PDB file of C-alpha atoms in Angstrom:
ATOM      1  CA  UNK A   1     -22.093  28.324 108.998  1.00 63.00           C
ATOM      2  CA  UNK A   2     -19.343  26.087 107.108  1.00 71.00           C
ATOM      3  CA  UNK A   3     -21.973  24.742 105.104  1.00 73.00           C
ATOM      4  CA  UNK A   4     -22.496  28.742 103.691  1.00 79.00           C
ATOM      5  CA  UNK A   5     -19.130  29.480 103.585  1.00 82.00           C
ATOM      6  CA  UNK A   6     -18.515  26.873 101.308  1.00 86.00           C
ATOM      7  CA  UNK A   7     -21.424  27.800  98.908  1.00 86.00           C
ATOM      8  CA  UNK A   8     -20.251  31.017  98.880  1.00 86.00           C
ATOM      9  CA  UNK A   9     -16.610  29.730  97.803  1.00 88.00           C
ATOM     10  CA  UNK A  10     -17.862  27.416  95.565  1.00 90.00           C
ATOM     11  CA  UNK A  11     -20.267  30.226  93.632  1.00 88.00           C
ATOM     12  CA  UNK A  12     -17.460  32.331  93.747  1.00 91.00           C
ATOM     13  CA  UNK A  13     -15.321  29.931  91.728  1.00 91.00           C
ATOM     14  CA  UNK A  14     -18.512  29.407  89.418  1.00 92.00           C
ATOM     15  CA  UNK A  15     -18.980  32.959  89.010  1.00 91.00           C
ATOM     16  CA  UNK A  16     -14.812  33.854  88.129  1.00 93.00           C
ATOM     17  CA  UNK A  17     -15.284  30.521  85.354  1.00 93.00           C
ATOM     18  CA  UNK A  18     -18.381  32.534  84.011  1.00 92.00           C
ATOM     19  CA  UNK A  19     -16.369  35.186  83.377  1.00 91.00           C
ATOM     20  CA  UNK A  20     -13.284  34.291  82.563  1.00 92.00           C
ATOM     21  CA  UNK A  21     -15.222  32.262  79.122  1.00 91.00           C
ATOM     22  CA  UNK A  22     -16.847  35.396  78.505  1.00 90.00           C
ATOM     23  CA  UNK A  23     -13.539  37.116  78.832  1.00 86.00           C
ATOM     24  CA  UNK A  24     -12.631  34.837  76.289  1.00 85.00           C
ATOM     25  CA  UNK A  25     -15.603  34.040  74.042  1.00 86.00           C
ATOM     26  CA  UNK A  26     -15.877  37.586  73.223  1.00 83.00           C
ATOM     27  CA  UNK A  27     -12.519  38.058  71.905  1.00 78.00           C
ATOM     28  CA  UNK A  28     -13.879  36.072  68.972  1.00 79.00           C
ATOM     29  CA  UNK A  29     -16.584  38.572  68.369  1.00 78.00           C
ATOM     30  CA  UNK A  30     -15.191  41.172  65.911  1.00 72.00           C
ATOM     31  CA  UNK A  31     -15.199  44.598  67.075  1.00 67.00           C
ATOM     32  CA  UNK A  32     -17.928  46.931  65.200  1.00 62.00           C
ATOM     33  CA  UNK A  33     -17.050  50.117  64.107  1.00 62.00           C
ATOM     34  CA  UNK A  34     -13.574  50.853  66.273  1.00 67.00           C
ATOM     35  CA  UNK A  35     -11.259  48.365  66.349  1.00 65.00           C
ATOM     36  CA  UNK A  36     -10.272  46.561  69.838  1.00 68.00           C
ATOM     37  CA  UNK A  37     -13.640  47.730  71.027  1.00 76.00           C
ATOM     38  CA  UNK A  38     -15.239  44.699  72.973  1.00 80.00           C
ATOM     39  CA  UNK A  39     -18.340  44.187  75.044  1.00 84.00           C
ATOM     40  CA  UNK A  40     -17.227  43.605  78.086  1.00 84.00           C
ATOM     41  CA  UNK A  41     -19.305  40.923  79.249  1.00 88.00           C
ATOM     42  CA  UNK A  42     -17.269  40.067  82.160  1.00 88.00           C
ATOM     43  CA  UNK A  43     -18.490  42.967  84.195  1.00 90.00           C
ATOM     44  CA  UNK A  44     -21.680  41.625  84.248  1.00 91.00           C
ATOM     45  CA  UNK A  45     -20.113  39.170  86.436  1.00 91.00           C
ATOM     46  CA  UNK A  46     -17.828  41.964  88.484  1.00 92.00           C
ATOM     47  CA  UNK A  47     -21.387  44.124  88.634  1.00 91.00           C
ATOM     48  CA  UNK A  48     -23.105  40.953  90.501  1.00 90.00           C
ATOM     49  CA  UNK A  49     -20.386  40.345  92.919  1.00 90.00           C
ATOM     50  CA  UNK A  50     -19.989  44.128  94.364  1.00 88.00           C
ATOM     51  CA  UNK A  51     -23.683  43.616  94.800  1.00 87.00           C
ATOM     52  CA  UNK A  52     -24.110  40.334  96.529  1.00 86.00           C
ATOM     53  CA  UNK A  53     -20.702  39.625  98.286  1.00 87.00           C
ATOM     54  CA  UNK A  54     -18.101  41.533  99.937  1.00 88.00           C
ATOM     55  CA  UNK A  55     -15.301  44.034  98.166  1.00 88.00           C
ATOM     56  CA  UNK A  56     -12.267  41.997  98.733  1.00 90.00           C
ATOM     57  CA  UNK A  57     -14.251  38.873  97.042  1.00 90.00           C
ATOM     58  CA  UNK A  58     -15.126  40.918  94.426  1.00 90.00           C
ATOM     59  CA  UNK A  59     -12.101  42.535  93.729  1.00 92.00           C
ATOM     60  CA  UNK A  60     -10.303  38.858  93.786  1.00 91.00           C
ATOM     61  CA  UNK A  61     -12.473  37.873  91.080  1.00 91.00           C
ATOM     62  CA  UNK A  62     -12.081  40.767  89.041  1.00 91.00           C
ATOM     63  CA  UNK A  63      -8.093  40.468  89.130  1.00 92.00           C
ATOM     64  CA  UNK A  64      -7.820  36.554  88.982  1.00 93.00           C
ATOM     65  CA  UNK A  65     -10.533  37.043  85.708  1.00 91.00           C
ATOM     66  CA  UNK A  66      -7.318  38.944  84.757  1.00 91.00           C
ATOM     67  CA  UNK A  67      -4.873  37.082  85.177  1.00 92.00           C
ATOM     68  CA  UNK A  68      -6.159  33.714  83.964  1.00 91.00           C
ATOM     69  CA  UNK A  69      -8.048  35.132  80.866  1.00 88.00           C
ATOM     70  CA  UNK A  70      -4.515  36.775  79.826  1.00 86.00           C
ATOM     71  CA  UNK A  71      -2.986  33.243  80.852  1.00 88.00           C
ATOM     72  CA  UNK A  72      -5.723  31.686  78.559  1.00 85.00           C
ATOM     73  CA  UNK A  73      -5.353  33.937  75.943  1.00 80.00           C
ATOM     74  CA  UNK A  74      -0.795  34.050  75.988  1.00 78.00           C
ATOM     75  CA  UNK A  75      -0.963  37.684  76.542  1.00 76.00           C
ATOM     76  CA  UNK A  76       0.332  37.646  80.294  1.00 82.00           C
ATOM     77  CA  UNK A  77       2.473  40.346  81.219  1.00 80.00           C
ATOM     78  CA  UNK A  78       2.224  41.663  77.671  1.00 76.00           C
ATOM     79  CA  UNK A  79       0.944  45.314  77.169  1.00 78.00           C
ATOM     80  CA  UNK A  80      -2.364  43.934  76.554  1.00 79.00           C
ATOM     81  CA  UNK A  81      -1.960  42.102  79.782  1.00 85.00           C
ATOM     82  CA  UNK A  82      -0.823  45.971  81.824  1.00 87.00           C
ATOM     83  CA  UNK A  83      -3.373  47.908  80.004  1.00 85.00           C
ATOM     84  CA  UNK A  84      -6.141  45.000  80.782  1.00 87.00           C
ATOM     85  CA  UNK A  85      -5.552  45.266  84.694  1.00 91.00           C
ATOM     86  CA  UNK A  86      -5.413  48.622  84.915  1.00 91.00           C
ATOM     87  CA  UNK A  87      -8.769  49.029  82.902  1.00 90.00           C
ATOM     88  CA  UNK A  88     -10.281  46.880  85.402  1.00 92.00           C
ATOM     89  CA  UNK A  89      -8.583  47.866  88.544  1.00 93.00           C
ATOM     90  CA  UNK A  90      -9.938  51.918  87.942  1.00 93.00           C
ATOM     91  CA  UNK A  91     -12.947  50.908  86.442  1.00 93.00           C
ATOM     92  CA  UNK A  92     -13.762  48.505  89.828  1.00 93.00           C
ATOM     93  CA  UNK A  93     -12.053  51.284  91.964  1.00 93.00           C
ATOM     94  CA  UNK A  94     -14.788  53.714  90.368  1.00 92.00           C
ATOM     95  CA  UNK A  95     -17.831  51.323  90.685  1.00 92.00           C
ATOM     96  CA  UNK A  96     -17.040  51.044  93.782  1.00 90.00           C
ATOM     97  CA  UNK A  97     -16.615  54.520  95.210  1.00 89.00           C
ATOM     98  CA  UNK A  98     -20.272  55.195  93.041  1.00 88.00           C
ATOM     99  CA  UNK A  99     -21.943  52.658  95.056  1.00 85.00           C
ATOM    100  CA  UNK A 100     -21.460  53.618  98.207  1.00 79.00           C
ATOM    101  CA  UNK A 101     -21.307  57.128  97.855  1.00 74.00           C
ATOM    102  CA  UNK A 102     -25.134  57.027  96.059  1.00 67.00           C
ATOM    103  CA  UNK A 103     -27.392  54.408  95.831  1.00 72.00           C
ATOM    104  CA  UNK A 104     -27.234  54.233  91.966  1.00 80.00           C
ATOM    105  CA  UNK A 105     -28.868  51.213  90.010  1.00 85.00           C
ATOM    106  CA  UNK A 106     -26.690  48.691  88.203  1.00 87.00           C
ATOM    107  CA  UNK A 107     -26.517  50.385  85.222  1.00 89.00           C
ATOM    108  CA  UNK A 108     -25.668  53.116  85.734  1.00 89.00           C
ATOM    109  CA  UNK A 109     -22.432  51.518  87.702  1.00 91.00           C
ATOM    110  CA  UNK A 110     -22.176  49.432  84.806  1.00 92.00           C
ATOM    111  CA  UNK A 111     -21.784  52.501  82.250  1.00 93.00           C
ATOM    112  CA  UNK A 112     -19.478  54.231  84.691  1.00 92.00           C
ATOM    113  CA  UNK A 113     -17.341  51.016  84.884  1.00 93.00           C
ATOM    114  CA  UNK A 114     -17.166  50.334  81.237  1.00 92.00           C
ATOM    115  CA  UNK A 115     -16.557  54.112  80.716  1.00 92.00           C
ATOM    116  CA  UNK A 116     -13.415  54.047  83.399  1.00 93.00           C
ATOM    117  CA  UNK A 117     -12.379  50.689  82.292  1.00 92.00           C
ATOM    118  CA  UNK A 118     -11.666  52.578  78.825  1.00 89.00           C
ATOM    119  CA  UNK A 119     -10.077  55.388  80.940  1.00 91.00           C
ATOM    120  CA  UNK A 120      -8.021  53.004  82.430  1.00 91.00           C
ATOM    121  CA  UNK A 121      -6.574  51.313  79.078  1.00 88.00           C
ATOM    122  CA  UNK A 122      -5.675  55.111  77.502  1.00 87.00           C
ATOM    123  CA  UNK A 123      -3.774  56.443  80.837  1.00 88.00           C
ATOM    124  CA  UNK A 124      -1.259  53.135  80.120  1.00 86.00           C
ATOM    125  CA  UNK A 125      -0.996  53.662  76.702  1.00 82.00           C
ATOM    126  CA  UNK A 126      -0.483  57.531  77.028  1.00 82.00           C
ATOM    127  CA  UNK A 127       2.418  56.089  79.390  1.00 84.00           C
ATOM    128  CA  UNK A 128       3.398  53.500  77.287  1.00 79.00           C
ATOM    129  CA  UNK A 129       3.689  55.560  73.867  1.00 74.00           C
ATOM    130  CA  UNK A 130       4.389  59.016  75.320  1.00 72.00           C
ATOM    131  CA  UNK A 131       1.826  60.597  73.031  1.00 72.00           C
ATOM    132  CA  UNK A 132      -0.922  62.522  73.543  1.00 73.00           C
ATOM    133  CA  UNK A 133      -2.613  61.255  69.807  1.00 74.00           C
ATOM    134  CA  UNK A 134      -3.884  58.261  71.695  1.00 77.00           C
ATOM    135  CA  UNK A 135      -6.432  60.726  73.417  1.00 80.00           C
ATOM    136  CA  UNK A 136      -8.042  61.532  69.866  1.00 79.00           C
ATOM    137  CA  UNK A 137      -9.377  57.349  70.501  1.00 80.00           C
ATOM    138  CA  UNK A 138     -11.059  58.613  74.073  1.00 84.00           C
ATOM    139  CA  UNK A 139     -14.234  59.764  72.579  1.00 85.00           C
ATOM    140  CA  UNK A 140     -15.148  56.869  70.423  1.00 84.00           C
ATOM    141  CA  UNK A 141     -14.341  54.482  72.903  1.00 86.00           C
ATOM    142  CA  UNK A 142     -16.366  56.188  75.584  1.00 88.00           C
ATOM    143  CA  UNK A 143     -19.251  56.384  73.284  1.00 89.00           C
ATOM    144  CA  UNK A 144     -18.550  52.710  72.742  1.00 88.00           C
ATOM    145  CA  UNK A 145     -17.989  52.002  76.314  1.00 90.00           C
ATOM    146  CA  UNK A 146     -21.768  53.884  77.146  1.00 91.00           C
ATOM    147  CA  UNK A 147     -23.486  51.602  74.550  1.00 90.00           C
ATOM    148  CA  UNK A 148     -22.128  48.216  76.006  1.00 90.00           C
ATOM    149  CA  UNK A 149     -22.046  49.795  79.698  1.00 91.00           C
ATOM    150  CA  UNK A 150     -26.069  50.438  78.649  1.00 91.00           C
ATOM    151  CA  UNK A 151     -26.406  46.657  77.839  1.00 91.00           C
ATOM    152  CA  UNK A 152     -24.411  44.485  80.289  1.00 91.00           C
ATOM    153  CA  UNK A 153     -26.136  46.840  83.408  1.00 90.00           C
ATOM    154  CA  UNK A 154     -29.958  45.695  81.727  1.00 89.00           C
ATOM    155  CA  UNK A 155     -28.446  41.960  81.648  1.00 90.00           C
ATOM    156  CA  UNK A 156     -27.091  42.215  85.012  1.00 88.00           C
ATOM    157  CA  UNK A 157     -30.232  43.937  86.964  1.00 86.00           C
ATOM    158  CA  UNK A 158     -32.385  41.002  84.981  1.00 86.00           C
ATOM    159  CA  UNK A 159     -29.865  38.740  86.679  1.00 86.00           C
ATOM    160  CA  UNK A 160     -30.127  40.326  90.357  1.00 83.00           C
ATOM    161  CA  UNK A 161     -33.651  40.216  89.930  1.00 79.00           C
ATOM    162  CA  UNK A 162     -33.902  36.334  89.436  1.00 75.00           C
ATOM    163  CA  UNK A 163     -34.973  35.138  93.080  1.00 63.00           C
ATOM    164  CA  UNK A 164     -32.252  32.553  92.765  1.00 54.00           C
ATOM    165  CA  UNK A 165     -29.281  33.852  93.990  1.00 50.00           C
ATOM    166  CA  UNK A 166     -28.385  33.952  97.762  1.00 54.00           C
ATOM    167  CA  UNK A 167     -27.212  37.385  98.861  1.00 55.00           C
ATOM    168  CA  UNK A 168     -23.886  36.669 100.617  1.00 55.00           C
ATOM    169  CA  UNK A 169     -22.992  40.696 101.646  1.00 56.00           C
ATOM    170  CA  UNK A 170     -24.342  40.573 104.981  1.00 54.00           C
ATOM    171  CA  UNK A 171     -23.093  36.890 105.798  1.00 54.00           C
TER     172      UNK A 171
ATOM    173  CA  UNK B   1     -36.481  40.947  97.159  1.00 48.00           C
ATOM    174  CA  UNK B   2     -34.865  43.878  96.979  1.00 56.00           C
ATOM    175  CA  UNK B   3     -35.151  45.860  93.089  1.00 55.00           C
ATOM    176  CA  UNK B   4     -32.881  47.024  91.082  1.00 59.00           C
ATOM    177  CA  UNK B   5     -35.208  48.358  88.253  1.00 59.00           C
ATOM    178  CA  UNK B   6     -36.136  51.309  89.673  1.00 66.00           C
ATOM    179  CA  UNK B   7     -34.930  54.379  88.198  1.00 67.00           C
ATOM    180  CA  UNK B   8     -33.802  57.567  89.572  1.00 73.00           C
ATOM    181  CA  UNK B   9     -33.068  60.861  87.874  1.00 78.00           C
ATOM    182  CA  UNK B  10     -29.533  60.542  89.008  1.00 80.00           C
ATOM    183  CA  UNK B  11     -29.183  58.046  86.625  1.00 80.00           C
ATOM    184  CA  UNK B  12     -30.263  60.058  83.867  1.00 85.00           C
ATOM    185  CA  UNK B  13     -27.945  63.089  84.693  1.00 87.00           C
ATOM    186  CA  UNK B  14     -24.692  60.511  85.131  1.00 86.00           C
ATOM    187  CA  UNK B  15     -25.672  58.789  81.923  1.00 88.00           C
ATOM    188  CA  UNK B  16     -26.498  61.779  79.871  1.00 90.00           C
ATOM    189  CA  UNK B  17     -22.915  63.821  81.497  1.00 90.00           C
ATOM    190  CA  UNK B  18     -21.008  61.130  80.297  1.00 89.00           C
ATOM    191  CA  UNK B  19     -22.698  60.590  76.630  1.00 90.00           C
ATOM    192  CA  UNK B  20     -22.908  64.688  76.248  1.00 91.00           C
ATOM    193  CA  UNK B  21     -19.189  64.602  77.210  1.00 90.00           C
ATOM    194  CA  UNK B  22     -18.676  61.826  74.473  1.00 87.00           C
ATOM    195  CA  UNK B  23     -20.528  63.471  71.747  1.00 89.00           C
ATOM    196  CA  UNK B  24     -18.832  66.520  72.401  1.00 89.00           C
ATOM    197  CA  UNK B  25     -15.294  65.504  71.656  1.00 86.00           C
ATOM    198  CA  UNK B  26     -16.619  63.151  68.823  1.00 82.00           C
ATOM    199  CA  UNK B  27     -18.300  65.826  67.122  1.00 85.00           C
ATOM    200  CA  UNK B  28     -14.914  68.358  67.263  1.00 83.00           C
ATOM    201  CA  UNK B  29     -12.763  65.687  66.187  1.00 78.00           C
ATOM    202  CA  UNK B  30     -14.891  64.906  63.041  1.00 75.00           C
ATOM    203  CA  UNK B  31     -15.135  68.467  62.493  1.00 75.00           C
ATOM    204  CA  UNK B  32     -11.182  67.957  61.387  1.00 69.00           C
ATOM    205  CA  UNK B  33     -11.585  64.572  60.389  1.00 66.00           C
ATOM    206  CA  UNK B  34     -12.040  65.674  57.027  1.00 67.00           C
ATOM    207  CA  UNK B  35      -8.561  67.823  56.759  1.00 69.00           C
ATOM    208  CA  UNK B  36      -6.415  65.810  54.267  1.00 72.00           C
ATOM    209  CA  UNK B  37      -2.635  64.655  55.297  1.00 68.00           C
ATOM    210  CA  UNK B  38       0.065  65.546  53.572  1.00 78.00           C
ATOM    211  CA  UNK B  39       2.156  64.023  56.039  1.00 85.00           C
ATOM    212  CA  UNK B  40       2.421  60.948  57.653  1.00 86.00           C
ATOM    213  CA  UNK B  41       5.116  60.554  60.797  1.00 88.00           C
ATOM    214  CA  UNK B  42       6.140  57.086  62.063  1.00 89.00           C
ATOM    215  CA  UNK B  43       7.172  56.711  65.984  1.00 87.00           C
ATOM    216  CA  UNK B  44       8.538  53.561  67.745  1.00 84.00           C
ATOM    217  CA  UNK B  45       8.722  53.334  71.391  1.00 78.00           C
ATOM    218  CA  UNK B  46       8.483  57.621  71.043  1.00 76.00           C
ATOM    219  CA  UNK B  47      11.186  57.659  68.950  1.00 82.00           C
ATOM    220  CA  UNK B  48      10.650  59.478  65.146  1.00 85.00           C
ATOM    221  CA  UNK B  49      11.755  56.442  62.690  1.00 87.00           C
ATOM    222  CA  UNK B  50      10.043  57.802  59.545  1.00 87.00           C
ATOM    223  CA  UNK B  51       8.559  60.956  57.874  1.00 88.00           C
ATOM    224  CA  UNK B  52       6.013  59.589  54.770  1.00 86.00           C
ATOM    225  CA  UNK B  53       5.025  63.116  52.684  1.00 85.00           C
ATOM    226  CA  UNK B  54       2.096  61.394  51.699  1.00 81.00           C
ATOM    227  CA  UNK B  55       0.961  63.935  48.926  1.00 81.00           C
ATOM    228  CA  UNK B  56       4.136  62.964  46.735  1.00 79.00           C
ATOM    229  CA  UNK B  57       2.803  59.212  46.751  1.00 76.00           C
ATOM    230  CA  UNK B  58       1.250  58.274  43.614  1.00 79.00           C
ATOM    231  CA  UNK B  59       0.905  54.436  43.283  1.00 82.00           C
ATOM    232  CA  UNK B  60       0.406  52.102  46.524  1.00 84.00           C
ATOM    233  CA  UNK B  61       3.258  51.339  48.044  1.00 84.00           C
ATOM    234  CA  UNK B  62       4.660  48.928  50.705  1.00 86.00           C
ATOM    235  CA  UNK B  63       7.402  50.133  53.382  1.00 86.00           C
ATOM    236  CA  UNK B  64       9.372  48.353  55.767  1.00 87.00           C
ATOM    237  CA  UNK B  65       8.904  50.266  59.128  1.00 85.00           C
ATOM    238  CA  UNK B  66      10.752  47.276  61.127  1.00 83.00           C
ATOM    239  CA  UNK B  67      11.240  43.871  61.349  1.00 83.00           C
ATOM    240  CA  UNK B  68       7.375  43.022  62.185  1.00 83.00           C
ATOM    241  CA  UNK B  69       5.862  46.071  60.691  1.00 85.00           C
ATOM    242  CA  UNK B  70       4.930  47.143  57.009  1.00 88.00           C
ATOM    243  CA  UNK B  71       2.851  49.933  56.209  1.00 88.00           C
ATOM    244  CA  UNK B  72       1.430  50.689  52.602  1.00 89.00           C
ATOM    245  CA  UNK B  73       1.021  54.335  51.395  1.00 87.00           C
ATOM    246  CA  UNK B  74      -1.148  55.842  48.912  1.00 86.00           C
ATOM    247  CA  UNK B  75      -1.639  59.678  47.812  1.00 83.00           C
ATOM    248  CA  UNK B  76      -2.891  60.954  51.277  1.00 82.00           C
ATOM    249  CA  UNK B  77      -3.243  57.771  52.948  1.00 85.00           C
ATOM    250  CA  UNK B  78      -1.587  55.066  55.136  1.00 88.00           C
ATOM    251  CA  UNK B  79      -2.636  51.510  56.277  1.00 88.00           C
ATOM    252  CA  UNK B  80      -0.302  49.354  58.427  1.00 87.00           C
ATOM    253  CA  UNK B  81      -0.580  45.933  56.519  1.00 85.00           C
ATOM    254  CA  UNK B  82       1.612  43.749  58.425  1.00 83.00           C
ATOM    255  CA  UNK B  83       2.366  43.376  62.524  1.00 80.00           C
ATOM    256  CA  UNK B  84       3.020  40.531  64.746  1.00 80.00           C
ATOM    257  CA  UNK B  85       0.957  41.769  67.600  1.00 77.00           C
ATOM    258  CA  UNK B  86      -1.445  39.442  68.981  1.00 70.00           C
ATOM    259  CA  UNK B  87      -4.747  41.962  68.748  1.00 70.00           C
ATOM    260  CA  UNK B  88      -4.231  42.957  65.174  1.00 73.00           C
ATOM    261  CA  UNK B  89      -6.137  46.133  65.546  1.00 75.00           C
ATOM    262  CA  UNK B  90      -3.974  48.571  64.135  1.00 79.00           C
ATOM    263  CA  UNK B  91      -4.044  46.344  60.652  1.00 81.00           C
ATOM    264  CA  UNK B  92      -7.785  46.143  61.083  1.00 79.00           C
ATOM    265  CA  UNK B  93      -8.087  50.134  61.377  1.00 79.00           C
ATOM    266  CA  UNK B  94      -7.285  50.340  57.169  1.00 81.00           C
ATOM    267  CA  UNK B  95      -6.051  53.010  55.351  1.00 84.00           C
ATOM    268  CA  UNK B  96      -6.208  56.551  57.643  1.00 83.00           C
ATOM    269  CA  UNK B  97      -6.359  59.705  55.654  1.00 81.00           C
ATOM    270  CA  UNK B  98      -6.727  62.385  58.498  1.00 79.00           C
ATOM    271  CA  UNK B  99      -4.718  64.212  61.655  1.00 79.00           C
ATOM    272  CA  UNK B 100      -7.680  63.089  64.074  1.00 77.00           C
ATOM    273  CA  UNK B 101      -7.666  59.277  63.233  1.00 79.00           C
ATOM    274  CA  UNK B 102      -3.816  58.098  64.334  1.00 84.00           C
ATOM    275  CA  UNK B 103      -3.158  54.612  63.839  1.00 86.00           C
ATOM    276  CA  UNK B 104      -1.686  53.443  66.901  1.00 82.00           C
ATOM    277  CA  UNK B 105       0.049  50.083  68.262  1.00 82.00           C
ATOM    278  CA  UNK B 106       0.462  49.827  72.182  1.00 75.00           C
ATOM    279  CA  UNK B 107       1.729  46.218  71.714  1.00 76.00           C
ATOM    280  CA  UNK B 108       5.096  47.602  69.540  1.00 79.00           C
ATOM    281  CA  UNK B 109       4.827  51.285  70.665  1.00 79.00           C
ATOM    282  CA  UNK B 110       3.889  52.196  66.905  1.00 84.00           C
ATOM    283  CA  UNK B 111       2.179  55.612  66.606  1.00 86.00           C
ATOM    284  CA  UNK B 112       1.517  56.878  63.301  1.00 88.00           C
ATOM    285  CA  UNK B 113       0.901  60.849  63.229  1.00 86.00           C
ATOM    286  CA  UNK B 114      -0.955  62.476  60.209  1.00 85.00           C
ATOM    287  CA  UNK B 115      -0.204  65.823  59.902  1.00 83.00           C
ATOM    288  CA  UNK B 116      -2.056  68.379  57.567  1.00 78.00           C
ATOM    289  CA  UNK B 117      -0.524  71.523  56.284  1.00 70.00           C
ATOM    290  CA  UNK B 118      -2.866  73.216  59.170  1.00 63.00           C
ATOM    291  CA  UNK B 119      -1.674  71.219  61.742  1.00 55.00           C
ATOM    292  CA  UNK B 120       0.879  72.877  64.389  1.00 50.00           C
ATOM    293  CA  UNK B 121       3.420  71.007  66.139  1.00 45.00           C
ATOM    294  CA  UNK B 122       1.512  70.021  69.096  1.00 43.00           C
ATOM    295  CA  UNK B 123      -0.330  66.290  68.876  1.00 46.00           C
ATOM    296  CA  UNK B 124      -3.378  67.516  70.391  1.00 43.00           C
ATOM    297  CA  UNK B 125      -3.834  70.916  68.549  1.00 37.00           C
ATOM    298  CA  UNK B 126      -6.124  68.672  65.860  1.00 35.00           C
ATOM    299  CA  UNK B 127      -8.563  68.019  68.840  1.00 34.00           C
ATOM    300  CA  UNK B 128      -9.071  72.040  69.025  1.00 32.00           C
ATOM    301  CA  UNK B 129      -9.127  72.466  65.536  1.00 27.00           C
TER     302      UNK B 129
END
């Protein structure tokens, strides 16, 4: 019993490192076609721990991948910081609520997230600069945010389907 | 081992809402992407700090919006070629020539509105054409 707790804490950690580099790595990918536009590989990370532990570790991950990426990157607190946790707050709020209410397959969760996580960033920035312009950016960076929603779900059901990972949600 | 490859036509109607719903709004705001500005107006933190009539510029030329901002204008465009913020996007969006592609700033609270001459007052009229 302490023996599986302690995996579980310890793949936890592994799995917040994971994505806190990816957090970072890809902010050294240039963005294609819009700018600020990333691929959100992190959520392939989020995606696998709604689906094999419980909410609250999930949701811990998600914010602490937050938090230390902006730490990592100098942007804590910043703007980018506020309209980073909010992204992933609704987006993993939505994913969430999807899961349980049908029995969808990762990617489909994984569009939805990426699609909210966009939502997310425009509602603070529609607070922040008290404009409604910023809403003419909604469509292209839901488009965006179906395309790498489409890619980081096929990544992360290839993942779930690897026989190597324990599934913690029912320990 | 439980699957998660199997696919459901759920999937297909959430996936295909959302990209319809995308494609939508893309296509109507390209349908006015192609209106020319003849105006450009500069906010900071929502307050109006500059009005650019972009149809009198003839040569490039740099402005000063602030201390950590410059923005060059040409005849019906505007680029924002210097800003301290730590994304750079706004600088990487180049020269904008039309009412549905702001440049905006969330680090500084820079929004730059094009207007055309059939643009109305409201920000969001361009989206409806």
């Amino acid at each position: 019993m302490r023996k599986t707790r302690l995996l579980r804490y310890v793949t936890l950690s592994l799995l917040l490192a994971i994505a806190i580099v990816l957090n970072y790595l890809e902010s050294f990918i240039p963005s294609i076609g819009i700018p600020g536009v990333k691929l959100g590989l992190a959520n392939i990370v989020i995606l696998i721990c709604l689906y094999k532990y419980k909410v609250y570790e999930a949701l811990t991950v998600d914010l602490l991948r937050v938090v230390l990426a902006n730490l990592l990157k100098g942007t804590f607190l910043s703007i980018a910081f506020y309209m980073s946790l909010s992204g992933a707050a609704l987006s993993f709020l939505v994913m969430f609520l999807f899961m349980h209410i049908n029995k969808l397959k990762p990617l489909v969760i994984s569009v939805i997230g990426a699609t909210f996580h966009a939502i997310g960033q425009i509602i603070v920035a529609l607070i922040i600069l008290q404009t409604s312009g910023i809403l003419l950016y909604l469509p292209f960076v839901m488009l965006a945010s179906i395309i790498t929603g489409i890619l980081n779900g096929i990544v992360c059901e290839r993942i779930m389907n690897i026989k190597i990972n324990q599934d913690f949600k029912n320990e | 081992m439980k699957t998660y490859l199997k696919t459901h036509l759920l999937d297909f109607i959430i996936i295909g809402s959302l990209l319809f719903l995308a494609l939508i709004s893309l296509i109507i705001i390209e349908s006015v992407a192609n209106t020319k500005s003849v105006k450009a107006e500069i906010y900071l933190k929502g307050e109006l700090v500059l009005t650019i009539d972009l149809d009198k510029e003839t040569t490039e030329k740099e402005i000063a919006i602030s201390d950590n901002i410059k923005v060059m204008v040409k005849k019906g465009a505007i680029k924002v070629v210097e800003n301290n913020c730590p994304s750079g996007f706004c600088m990487a969006q180049g020269y904008s020539s039309s009412p549905a592609k702001p440049i905006i700033c969330a680090y500084h609270g820079l929004y730059i509105k094009l207007i055309s001459n059939n643009s109305s007052d409201s920000d969001i009229d361009v989206v409806a054409g």
